[in-house]
XYZ file of C-alpha atoms in Angstrom:
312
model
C -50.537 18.912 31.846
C -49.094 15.465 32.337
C -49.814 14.253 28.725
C -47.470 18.033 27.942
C -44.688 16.947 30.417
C -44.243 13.838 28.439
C -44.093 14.863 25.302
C -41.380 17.732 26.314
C -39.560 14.691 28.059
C -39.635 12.770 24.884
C -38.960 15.998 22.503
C -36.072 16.539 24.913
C -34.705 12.925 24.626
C -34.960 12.703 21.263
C -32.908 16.504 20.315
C -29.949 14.951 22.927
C -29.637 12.002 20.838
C -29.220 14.569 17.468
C -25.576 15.045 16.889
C -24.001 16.749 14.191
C -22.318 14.933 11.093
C -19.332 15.838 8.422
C -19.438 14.479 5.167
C -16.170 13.929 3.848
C -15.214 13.914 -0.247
C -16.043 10.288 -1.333
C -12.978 8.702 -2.065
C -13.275 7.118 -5.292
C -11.896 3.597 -6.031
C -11.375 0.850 -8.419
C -13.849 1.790 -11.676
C -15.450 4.859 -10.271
C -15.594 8.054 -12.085
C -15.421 11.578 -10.251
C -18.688 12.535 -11.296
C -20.440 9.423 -9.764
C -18.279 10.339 -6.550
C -19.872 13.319 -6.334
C -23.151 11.961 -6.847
C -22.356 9.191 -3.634
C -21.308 12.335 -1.946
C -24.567 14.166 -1.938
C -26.537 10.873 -1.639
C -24.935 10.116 1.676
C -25.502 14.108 2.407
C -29.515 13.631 1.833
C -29.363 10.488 4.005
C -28.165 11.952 6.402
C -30.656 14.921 6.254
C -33.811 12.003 5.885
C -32.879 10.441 8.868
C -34.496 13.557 10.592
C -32.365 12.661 14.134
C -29.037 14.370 12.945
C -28.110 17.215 11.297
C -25.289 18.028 8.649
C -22.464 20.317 9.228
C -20.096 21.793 6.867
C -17.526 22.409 9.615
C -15.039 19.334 10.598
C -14.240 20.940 13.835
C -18.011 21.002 15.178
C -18.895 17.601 14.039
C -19.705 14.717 16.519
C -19.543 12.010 13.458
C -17.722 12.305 10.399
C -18.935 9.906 7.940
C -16.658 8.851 4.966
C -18.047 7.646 1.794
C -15.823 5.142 -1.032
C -17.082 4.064 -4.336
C -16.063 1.378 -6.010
C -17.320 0.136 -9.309
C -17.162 -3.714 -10.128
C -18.696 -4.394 -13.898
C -21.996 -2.611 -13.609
C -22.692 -2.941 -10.330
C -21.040 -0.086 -7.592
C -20.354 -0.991 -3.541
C -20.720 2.437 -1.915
C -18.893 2.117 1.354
C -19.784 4.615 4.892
C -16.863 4.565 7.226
C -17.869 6.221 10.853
C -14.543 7.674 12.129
C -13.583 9.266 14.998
C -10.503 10.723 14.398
C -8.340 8.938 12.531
C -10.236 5.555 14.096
C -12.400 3.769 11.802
C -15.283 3.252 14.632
C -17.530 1.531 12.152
C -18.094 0.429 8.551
C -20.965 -0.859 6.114
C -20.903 -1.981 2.374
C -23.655 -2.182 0.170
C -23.510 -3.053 -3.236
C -26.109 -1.611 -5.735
C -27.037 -3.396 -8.936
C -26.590 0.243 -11.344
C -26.119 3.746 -10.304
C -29.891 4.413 -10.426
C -30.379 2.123 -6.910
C -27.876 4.218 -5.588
C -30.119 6.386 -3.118
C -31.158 3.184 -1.785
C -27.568 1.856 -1.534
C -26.759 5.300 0.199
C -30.305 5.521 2.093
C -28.846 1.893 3.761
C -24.804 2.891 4.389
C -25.220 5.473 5.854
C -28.589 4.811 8.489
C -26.347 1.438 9.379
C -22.816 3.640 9.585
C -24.548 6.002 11.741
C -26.357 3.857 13.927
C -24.328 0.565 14.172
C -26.564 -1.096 12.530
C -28.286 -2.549 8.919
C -31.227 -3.601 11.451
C -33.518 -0.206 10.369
C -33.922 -1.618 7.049
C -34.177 -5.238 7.348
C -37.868 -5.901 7.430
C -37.599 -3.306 3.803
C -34.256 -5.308 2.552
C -36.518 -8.205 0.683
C -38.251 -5.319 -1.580
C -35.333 -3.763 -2.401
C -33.194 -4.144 -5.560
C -29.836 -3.444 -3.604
C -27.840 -5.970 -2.850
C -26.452 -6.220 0.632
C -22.737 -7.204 1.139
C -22.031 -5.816 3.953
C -18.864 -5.839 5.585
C -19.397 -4.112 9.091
C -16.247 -3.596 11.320
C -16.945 -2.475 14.867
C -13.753 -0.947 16.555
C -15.678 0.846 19.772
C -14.255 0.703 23.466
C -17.434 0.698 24.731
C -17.708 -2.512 26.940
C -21.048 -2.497 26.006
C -21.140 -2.905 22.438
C -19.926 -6.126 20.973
C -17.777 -6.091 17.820
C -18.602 -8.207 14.850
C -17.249 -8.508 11.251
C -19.153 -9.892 8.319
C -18.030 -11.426 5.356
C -19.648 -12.096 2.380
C -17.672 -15.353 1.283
C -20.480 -18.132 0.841
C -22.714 -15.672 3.175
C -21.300 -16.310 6.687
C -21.567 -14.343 9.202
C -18.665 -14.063 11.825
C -18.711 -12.546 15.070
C -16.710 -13.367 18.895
C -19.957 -15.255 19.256
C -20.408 -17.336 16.605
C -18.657 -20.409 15.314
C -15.726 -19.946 13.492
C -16.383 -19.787 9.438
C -13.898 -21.996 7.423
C -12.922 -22.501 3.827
C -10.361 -24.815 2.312
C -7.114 -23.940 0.289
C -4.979 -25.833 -2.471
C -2.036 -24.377 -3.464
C 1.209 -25.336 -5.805
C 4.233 -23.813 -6.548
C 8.102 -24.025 -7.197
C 10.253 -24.714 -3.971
C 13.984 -24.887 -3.694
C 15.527 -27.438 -1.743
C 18.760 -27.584 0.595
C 19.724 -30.442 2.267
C 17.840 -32.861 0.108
C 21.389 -33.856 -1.683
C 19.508 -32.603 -5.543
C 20.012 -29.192 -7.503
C 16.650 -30.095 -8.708
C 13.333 -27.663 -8.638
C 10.887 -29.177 -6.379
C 7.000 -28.848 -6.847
C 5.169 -27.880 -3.891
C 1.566 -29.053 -3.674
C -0.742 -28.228 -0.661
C -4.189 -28.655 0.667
C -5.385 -26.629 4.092
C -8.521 -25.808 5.953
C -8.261 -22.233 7.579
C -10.964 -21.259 10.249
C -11.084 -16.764 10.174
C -11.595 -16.019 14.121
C -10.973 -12.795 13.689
C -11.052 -9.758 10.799
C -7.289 -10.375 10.666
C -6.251 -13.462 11.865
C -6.947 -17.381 10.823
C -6.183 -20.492 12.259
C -5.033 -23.550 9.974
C -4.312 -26.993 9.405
C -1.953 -28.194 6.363
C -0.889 -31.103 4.866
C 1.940 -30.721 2.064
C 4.073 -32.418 -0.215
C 7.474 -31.764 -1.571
C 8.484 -33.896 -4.654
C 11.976 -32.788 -7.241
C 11.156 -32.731 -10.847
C 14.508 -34.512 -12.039
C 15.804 -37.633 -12.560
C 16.661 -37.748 -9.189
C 14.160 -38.967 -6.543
C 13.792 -36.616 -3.340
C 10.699 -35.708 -1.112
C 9.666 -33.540 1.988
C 5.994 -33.725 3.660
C 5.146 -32.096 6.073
C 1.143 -31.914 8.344
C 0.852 -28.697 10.304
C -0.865 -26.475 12.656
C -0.461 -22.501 12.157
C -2.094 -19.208 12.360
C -1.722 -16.332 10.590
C -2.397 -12.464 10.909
C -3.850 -10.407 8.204
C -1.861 -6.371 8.303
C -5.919 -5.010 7.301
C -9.308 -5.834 7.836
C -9.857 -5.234 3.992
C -12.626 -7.301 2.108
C -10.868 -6.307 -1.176
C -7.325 -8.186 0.055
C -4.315 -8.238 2.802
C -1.155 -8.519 3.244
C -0.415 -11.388 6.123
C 2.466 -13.189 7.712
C 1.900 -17.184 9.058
C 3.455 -19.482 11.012
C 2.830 -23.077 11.891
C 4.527 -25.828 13.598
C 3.823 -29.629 12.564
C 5.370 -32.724 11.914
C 7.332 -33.439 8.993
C 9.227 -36.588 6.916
C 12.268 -36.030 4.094
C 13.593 -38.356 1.923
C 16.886 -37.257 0.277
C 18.191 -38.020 -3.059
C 21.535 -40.367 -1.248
C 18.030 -42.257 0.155
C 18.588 -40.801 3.963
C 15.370 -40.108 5.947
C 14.720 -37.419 8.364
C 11.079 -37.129 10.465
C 10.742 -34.882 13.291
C 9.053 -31.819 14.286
C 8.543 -29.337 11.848
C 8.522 -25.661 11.476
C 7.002 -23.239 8.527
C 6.621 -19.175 8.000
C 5.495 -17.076 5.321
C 4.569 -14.197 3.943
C 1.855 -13.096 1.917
C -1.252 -11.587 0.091
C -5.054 -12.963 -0.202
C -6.818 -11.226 -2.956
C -10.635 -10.824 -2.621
C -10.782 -12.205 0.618
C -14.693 -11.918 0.722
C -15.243 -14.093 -2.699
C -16.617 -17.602 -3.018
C -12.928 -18.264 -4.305
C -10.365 -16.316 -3.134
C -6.970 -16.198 -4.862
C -3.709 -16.281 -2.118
C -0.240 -15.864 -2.949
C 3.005 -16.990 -0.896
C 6.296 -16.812 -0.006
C 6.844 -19.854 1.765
C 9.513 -21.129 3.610
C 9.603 -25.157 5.528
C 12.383 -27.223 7.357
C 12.424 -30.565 9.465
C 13.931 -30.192 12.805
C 16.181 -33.436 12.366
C 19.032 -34.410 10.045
C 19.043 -36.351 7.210
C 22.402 -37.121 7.623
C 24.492 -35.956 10.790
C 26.898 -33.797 8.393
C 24.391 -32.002 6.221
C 21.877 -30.229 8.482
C 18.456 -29.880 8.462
C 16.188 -30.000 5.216
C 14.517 -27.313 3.799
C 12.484 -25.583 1.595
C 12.234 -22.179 0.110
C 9.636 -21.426 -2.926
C 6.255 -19.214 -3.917
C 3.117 -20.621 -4.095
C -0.432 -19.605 -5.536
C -3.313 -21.011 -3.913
C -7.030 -20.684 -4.227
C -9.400 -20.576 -1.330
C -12.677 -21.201 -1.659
């Protein structure tokens, strides 16, 4: 009788953890077909169905956990994405990549058991024998103080979470600046190198060093050695848009030969492509001054330009 009690305890336990999930249409993406959509659709379906904890519903309404699959084909290889939303709140995400469309279920088998229970963990001691790739970008949004939020990248294979150390990469950048207050009507070249530190899924801190030089007969320079942050609009391995700031210290020479060093101020606006690539590409719309006059008349000197960089 006692050996009976438990295992009605344990069935019991086990049927309040089932909850019911939606399936949503996959959303197909960059290189993905309709028909291999479908095919993600009704992978993610069985997955659910194998994990023999939850059950599938065709109604929205009823559903605990709607689950929403992208496909996205790069060369021959797909990444099948598994959002977990509730409501319009992306709750959690995971990204696998598969080699071809015939490691798929596996692929699918992995999204979904990690979108459903906040976790890849189910499959790691399986992952080595496996011919799917993992490249998982996991995004955590719960309130629940007792879960802890983390966010993975795949650039050089780091791992970043509130607990670990901060994962950086370096920049160099160049570019065509205008300049005002430099005393030239000549194009300057901008040329930068910066180490940014990602502390969060959508924000970086930074620190800069730049030069300014014209590209004329005339001789005229700006440099400038910052500190800054920026903020990424999307948590989006794929690319962001972002804005940046950072303050610094900065030295001008003008074409007349006056000099102006003081503190410095920068802001921009931008967009990092492939953000979770060994080399990223970043564009910018950049724009630099030094707080102090190269001569008392003229004002302070600036700079206003784009620049392309490449993070790796």
């Amino acid at each position: 009788m006692k050996y009976f009690l438990m295992m009605l305890m344990a069935l019991g336990a086990t049927t309040a953890q089932a909850v019911e999930v939606y399936v949503e249409d996959t959303i197909v993406q960059s290189g993905a077909n309709a028909q291999d959509a479908m095919t993600a659709h009704e992978l993610v379906s069985n997955s659910v169905a194998r994990t023999g904890r939850d059950q599938l519903t065709d109604d929205m309404a009823r559903a605990e956990v709607i689950l929403q699959p992208r496909l996205m084909k790069l060369g021959e290889s797909y990444v099948l994405t598994v959002e977990r939303r509730r409501g319009e709140e992306v709750v959690y995400a995971s990204q696998v990549k598969a080699t071809s469309m015939q490691d798929m279920e596996r692929a699918a088998r992995r999204a979904t058991v990690a979108a459903l229970s906040g976790s890849a963990s189910e499959y790691s001691r399986s992952a080595s024998t496996e011919t799917v790739e993992d490249r998982t970008v996991i995004i955590n949004n719960t309130n629940d103080a007792n879960d802890v939020a983390d966010y993975r990248l795949t650039r050089k294979g780091y791992q970043l979470t509130p607990e670990s150390r901060p994962n950086g990469y370096w920049s160099i950048g160049i570019g065509p600046m205008i300049g005002k207050r430099m005393e030239t009507d000549d194009v300057f070249y901008n040329l930068s190198i910066g180490r940014y530190w990602d502390i969060d899924p959508r924000a970086s801190v930074k620190a800069i060093g730049e030069m300014n030089f014209a590209t004329g007969n005339e001789s005229a320079t700006l440099m400038n050695f910052g500190l800054g942050a920026s903020w990424f609009f999307a948590a989006d391995p794929n690319g962001a848009a972002y804005v940046t700031t950072d303050l610094g210290y900065g030295l001008a020479t003008t074409a007349d030969d006056e000099d102006a060093d003081g503190f410095s101020f920068g802001a921009g606006v931008g967009y990092q492509f492939f953000r979770t690539r060994a080399a990223a590409l970043d564009i910018q719309l950049r724009y630099l001054t030094i707080l102090e006059e190269a001569d008392k008349d003229e004002g302070f000197p600036r700079m206003l330009g784009a620049r392309l960089a490449v993070n790796f």
